[in-house]
mmCIF file of C-alpha atoms in Angstrom:
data_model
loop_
_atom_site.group_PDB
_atom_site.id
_atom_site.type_symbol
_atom_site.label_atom_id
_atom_site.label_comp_id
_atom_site.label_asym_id
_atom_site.label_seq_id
_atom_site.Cartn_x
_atom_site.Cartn_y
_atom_site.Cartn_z
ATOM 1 C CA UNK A 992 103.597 36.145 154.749
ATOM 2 C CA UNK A 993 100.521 35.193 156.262
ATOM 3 C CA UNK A 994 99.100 37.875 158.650
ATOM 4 C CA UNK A 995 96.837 36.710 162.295
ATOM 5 C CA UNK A 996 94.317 39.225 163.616
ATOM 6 C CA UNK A 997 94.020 40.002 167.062
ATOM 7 C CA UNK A 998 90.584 41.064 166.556
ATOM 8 C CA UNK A 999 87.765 39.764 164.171
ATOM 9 C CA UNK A 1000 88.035 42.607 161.158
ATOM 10 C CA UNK A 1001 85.291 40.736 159.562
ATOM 11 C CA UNK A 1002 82.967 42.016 161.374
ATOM 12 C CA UNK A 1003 83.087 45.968 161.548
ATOM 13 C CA UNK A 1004 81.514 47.512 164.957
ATOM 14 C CA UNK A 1005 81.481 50.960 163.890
ATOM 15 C CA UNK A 1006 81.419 52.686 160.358
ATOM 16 C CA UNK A 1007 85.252 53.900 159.243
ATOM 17 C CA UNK A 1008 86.759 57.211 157.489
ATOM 18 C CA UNK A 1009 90.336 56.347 156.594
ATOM 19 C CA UNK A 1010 91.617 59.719 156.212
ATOM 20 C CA UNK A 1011 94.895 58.448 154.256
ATOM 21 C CA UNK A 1012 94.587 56.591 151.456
ATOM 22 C CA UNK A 1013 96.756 57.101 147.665
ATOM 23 C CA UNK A 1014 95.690 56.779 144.499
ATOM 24 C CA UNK A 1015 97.439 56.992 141.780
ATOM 25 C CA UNK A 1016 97.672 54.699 137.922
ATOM 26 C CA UNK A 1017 101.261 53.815 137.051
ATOM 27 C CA UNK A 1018 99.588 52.911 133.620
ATOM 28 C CA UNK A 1019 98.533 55.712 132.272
ATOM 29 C CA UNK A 1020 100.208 57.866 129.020
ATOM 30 C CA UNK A 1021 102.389 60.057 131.409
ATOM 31 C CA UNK A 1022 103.656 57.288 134.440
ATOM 32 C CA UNK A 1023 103.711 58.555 137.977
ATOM 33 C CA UNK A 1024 106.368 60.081 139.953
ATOM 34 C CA UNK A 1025 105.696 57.819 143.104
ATOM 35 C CA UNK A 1026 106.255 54.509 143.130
ATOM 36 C CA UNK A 1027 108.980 53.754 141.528
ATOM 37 C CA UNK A 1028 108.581 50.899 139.123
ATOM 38 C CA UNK A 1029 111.079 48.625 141.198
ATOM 39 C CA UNK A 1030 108.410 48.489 143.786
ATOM 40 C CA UNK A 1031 107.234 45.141 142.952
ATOM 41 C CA UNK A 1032 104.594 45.990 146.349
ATOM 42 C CA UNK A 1033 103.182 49.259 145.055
ATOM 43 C CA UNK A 1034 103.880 50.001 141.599
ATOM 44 C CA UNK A 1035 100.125 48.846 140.081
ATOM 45 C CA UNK A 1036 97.161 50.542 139.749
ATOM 46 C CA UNK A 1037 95.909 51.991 143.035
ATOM 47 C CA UNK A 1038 91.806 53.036 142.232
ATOM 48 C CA UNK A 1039 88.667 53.475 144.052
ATOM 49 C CA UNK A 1040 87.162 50.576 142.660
ATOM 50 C CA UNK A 1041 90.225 48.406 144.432
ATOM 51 C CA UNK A 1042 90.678 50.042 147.835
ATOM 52 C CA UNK A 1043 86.726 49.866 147.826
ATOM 53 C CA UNK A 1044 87.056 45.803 147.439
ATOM 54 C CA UNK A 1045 89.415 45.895 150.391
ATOM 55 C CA UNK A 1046 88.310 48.371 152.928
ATOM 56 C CA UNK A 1047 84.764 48.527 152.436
ATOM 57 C CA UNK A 1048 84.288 44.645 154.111
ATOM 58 C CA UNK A 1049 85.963 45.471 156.808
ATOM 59 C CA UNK A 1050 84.033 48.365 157.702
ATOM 60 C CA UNK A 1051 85.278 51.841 156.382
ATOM 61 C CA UNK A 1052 82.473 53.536 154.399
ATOM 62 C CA UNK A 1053 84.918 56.716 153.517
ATOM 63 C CA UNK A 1054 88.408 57.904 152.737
ATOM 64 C CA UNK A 1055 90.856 60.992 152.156
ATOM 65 C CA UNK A 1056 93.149 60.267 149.131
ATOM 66 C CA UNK A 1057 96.145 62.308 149.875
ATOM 67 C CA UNK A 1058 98.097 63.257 146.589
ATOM 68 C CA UNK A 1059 101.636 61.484 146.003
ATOM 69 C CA UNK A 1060 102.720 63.525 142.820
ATOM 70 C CA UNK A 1061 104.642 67.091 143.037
ATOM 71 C CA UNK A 1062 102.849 67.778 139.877
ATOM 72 C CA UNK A 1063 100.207 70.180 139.493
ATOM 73 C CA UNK A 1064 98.112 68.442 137.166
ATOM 74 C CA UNK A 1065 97.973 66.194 139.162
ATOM 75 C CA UNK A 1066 95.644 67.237 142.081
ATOM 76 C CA UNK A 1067 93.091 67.400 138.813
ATOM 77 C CA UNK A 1068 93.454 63.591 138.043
ATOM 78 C CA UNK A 1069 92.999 62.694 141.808
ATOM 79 C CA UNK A 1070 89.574 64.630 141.581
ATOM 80 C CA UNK A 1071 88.621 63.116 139.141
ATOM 81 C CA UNK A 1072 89.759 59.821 140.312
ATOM 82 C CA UNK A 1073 87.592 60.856 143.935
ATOM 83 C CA UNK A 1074 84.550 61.814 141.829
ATOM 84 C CA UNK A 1075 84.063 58.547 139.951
ATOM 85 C CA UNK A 1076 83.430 56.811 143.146
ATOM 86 C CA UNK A 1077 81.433 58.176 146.631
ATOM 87 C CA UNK A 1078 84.243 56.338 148.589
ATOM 88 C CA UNK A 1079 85.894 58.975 148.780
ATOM 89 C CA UNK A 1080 85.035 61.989 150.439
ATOM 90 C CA UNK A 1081 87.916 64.312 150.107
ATOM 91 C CA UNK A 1082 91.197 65.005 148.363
ATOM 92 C CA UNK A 1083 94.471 66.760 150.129
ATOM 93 C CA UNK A 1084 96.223 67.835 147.513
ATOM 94 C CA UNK A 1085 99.730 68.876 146.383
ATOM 95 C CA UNK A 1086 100.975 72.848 146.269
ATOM 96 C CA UNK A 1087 103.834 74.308 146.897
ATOM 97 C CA UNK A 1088 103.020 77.520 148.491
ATOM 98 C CA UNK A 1089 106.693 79.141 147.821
ATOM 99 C CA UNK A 1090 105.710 79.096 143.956
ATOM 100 C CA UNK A 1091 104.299 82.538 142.545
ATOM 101 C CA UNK A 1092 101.745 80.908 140.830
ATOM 102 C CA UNK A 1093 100.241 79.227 144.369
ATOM 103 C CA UNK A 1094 97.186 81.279 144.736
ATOM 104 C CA UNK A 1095 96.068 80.895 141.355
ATOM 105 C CA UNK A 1096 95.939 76.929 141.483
ATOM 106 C CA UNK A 1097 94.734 77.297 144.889
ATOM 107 C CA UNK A 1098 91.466 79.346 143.573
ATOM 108 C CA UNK A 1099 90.762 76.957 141.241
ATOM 109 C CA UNK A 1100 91.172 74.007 143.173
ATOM 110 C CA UNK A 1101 89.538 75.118 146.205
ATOM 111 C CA UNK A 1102 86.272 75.492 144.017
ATOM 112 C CA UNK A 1103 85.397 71.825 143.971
ATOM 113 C CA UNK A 1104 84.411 70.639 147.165
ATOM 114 C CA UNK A 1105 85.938 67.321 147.414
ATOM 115 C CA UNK A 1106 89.128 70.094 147.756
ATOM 116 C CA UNK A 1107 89.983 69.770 151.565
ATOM 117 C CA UNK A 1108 93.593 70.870 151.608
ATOM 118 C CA UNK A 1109 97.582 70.459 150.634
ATOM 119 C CA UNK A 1110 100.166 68.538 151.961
ATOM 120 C CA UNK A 1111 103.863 69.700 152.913
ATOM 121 C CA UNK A 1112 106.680 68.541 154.570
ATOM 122 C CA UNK A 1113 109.427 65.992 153.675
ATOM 123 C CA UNK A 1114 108.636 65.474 150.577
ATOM 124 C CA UNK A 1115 110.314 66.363 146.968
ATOM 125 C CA UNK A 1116 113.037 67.761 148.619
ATOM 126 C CA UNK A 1117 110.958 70.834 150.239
ATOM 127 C CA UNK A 1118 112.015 72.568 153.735
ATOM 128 C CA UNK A 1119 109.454 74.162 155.873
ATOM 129 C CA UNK A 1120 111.864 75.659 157.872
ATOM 130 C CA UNK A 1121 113.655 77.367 155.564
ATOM 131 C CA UNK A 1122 110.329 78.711 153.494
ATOM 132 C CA UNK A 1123 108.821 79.951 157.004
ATOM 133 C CA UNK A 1124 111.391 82.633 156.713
ATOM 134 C CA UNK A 1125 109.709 83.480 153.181
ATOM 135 C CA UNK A 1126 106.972 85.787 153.817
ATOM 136 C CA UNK A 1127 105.264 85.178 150.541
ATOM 137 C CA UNK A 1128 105.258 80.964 151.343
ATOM 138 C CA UNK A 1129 103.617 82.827 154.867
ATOM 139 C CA UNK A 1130 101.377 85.109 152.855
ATOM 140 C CA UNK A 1131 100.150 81.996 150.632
ATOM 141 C CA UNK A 1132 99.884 79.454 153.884
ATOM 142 C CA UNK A 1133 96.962 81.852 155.270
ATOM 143 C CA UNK A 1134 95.371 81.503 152.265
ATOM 144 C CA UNK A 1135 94.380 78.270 153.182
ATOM 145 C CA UNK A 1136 92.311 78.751 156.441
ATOM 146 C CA UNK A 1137 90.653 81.838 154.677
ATOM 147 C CA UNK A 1138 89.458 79.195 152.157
ATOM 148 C CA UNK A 1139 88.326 76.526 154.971
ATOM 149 C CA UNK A 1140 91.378 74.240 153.758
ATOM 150 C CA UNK A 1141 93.602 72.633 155.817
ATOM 151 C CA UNK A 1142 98.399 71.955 155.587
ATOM 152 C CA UNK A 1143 98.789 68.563 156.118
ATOM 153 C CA UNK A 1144 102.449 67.589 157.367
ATOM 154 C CA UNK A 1145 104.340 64.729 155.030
ATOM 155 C CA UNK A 1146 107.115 61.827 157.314
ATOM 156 C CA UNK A 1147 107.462 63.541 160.739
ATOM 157 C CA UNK A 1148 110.738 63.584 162.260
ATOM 158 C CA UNK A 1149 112.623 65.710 165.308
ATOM 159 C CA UNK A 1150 113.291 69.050 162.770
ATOM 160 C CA UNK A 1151 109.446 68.500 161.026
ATOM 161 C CA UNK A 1152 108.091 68.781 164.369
ATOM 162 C CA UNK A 1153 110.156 71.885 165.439
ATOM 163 C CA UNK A 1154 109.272 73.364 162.086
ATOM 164 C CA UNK A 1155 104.941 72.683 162.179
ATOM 165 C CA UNK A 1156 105.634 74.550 165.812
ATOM 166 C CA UNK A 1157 107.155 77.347 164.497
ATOM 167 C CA UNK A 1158 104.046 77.470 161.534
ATOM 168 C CA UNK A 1159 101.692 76.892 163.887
ATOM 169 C CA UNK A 1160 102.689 80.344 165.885
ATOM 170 C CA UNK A 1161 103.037 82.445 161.634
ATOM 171 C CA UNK A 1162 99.469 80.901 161.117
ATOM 172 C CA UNK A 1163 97.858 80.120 164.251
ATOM 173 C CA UNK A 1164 94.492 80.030 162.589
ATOM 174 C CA UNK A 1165 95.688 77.063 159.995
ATOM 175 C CA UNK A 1166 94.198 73.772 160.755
ATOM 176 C CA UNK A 1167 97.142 71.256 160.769
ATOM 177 C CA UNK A 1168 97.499 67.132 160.320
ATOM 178 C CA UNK A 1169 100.225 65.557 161.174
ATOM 179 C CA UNK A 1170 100.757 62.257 159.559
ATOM 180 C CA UNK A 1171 102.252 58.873 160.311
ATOM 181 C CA UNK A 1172 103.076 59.913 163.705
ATOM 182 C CA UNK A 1173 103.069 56.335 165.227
ATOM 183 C CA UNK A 1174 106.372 55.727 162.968
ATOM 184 C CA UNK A 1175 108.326 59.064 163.780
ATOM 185 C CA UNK A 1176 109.325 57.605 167.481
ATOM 186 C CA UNK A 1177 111.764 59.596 169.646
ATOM 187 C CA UNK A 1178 115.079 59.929 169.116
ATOM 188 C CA UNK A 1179 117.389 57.480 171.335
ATOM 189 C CA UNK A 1180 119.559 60.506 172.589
ATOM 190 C CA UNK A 1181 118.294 61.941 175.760
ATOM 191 C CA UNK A 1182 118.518 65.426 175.393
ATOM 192 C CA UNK A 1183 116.998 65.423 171.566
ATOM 193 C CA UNK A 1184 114.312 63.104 172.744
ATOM 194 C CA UNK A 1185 113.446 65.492 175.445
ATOM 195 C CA UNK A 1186 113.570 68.529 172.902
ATOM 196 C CA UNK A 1187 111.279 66.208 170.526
ATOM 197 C CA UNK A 1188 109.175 65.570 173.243
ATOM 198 C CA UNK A 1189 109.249 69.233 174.666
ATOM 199 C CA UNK A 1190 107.769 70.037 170.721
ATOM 200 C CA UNK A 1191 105.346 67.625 170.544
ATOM 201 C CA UNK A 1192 103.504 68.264 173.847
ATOM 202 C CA UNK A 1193 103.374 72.201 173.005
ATOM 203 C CA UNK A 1194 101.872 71.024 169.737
ATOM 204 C CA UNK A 1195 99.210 68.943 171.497
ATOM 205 C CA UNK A 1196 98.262 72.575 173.622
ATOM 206 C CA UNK A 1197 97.648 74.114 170.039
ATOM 207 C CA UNK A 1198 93.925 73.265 169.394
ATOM 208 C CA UNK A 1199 93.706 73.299 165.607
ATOM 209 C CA UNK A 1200 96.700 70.545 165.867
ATOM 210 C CA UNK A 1201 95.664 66.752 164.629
ATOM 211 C CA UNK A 1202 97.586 64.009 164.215
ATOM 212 C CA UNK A 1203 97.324 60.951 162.508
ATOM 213 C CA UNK A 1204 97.294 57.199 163.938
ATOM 214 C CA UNK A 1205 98.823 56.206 160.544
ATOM 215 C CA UNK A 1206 101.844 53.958 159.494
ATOM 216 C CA UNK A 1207 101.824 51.856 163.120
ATOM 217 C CA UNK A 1208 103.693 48.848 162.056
ATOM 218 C CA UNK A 1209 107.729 49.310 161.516
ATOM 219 C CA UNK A 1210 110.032 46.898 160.670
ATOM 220 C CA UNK A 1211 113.025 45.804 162.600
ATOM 221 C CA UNK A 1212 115.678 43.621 161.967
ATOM 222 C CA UNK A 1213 114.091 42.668 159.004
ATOM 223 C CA UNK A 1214 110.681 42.041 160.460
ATOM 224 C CA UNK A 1215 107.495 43.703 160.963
ATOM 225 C CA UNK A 1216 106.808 42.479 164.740
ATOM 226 C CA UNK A 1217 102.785 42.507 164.896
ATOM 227 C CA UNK A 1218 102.379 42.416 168.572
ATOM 228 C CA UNK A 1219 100.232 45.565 169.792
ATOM 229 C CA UNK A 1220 102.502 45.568 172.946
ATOM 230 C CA UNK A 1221 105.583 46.238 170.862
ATOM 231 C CA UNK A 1222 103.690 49.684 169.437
ATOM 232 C CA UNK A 1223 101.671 50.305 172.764
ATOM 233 C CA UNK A 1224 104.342 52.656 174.776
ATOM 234 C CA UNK A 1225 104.891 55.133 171.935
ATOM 235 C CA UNK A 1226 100.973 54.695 170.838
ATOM 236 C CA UNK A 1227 100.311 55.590 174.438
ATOM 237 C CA UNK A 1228 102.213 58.914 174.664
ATOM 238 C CA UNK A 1229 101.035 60.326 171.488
ATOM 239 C CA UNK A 1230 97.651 58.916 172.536
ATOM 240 C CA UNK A 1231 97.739 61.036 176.410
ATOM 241 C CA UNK A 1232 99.496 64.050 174.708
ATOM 242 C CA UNK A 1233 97.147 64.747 171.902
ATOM 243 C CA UNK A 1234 93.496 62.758 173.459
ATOM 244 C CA UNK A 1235 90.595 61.157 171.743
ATOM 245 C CA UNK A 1236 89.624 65.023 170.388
ATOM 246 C CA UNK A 1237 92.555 65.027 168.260
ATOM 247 C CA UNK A 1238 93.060 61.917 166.849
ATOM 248 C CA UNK A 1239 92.377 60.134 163.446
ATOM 249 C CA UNK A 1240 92.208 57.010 161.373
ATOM 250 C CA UNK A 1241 94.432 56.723 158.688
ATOM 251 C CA UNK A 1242 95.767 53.210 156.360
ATOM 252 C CA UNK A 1243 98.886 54.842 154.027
ATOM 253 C CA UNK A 1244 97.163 52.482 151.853
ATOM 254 C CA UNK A 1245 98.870 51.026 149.757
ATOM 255 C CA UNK A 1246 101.875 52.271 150.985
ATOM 256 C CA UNK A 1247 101.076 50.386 153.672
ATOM 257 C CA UNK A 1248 101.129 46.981 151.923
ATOM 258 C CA UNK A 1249 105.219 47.088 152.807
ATOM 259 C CA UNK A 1250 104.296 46.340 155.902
ATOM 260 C CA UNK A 1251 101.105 44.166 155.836
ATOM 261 C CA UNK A 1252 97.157 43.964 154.130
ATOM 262 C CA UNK A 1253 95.060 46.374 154.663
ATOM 263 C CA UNK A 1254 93.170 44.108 157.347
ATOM 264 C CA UNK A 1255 96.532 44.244 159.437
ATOM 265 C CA UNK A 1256 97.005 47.800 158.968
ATOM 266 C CA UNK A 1257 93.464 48.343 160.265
ATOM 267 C CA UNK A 1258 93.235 45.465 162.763
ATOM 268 C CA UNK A 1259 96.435 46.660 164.690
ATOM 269 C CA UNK A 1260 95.293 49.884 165.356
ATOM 270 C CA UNK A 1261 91.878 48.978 166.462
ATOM 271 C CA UNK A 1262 92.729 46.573 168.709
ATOM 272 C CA UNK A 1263 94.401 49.297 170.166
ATOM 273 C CA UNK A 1264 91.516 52.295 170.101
ATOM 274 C CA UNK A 1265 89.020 49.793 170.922
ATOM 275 C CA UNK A 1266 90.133 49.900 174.970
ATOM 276 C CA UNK A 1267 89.710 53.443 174.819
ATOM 277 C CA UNK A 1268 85.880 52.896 174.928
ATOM 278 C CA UNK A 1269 82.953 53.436 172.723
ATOM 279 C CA UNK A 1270 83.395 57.037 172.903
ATOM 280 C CA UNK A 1271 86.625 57.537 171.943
ATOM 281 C CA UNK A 1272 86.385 54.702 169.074
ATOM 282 C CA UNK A 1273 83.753 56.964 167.205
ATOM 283 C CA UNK A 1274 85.824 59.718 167.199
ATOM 284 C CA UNK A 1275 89.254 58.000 165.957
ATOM 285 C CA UNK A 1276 87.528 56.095 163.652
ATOM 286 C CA UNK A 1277 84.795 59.056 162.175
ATOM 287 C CA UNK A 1278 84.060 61.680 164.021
ATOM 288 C CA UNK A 1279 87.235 63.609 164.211
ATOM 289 C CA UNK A 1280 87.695 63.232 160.733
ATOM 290 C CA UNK A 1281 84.343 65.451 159.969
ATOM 291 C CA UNK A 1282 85.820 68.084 162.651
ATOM 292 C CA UNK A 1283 88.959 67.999 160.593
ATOM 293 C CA UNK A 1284 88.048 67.975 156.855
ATOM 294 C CA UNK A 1285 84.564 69.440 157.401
ATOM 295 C CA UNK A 1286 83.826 66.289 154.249
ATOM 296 C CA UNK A 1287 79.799 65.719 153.245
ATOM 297 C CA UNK A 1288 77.937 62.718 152.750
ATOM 298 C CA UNK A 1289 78.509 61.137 149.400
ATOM 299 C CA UNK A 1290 76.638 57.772 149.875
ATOM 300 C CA UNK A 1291 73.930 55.906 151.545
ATOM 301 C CA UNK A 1292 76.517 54.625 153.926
ATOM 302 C CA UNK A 1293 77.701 58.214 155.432
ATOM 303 C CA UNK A 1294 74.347 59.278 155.597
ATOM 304 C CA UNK A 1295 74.323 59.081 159.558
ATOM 305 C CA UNK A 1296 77.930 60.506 159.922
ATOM 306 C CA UNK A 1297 78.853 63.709 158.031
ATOM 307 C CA UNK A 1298 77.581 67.051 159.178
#
């Protein structure tokens, strides 16, 4: 369909770190776990080299590829994939801290420093809830924070949220992102929305909490409404719980493409941050994400921005 922008994307104000991006090359010898090839959208090459073509016009100079495969080999190919190319400026990768063999990947991994952390949640049928009561998946979570890595969180819902709560209190010293929060909105029921809610604001009290401004457009009825004001109410609570301090940019590129380009993905949410001010723009859009991934200048372009 043909997508209108609220807001000129052609012509960038501020520099950009998208801080969830997926790469991944259906192509190769041994296929890919995610997508699935009847995902006409998704299932195609996803490389540097193409996200650069897209992104980089519109004014993001950096990005996070966030692994998609349960397989361990895996976080290898996406640094290598992140090395060919000084788009990218970090990799979260994919562990499972309940397997024995955890700290040994992690040691290795955690040597390269495009290495920023591992993601965890709803994904390839994992429970965080029932591992928290594992004290080796414990024992191997504080692992990360001892090596300056960071648990990213994988399709928030009601019981994901309880669960990060509960890990953030085992491992108060972890550094935790929360993705795609924008699409988890609250239950309809009263008392679980106030329980969600209830969650979600103690989260916002725990300091090394971030969360994502990812996945913003849904689909309903069919249709993926593009109107800010349809987003703006939930947009604005996670916005006043959580504060410019604690928020990030982030595409789901091209998981995104469901939904709409990558210009729509990015305009939506800008026209959105933009109000916020100046101030608050640079940090949503780059500064936070330095605070977060603690990620160093690969290119000319993030000369002025990384630390």
């Amino acid at each position: 369909m043909a997508w209108a922008y609220a807001s000129d994307v052609s012509a960038p104000a501020l520099p950009i770190i998208d801080t969830h991006i997926h790469l991944f090359d259906p192509t190769r010898p041994a296929g890919v776990p995610w997508p699935e090839p009847s995902d006409t959208v998704v299932y195609r090459p996803a490389l540097p080299t193409r996200y650069r073509s897209l992104a980089v016009p519109l004014g993001v100079v950096g990005a996070i590829a966030v692994e998609c495969s349960p397989w361990v080999e895996d976080n290898d190919w996406l640094l290598r994939a992140a090395a060919s190319d000084p788009i990218i400026v970090g990799v979260t990768g994919n562990l499972d801290p309940a397997v024995p063999d955890f700290p040994r990947h992690l040691d290795r991994l955690a040597a390269n420093p495009l290495y920023r952390g591992i993601r965890y949640g709803n994904l390839w049928g994992r429970s965080l809830g029932t591992e928290l009561s594992n004290p080796g998946f414990v024992a191997n979570l504080k692992r990360l924070p001892a090596s300056g890595l960071l648990l990213e969180s994988a399709n928030p819902n009601p019981t994901l949220i309880a669960e990060i709560l509960k890990l953030t209190d085992s491992v108060p010293e972890l550094r935790i992102v929360i993705d795609h929060l924008p699409q988890a909105v609250p239950p309809a029921e009263p008392a679980a929305r106030k329980a969600y809610e209830r969650d979600l604001q103690a989260l916002s009290r725990r300091s090394n909490v971030y969360v994502k401004g990812s996945e913003v457009f849904r689909q309903v009825n069919g249709k993926v409404p593009a109107d800010l004001d349809f987003y703006r109410p939930w947009l604005d609570e996670i916005w006043d719980m959580f504060g410019e301090d604690r928020l990030l940019y982030g595409s789901d590129w091209p998981n995104s493409d469901h939904m709409a380009p990558y210009a729509g993905t990015l305009d939506i949410i800008r026209q959105y941050v933009t109000h916020k001010g100046q101030r608050a723009s640079e940090k949503f859009f780059w500064k936070n994400s330095i605070a977060v991934y603690g990620w160093h200048q690969r290119s000319p372009a993030q000369q002025h921005l990384s630390g």
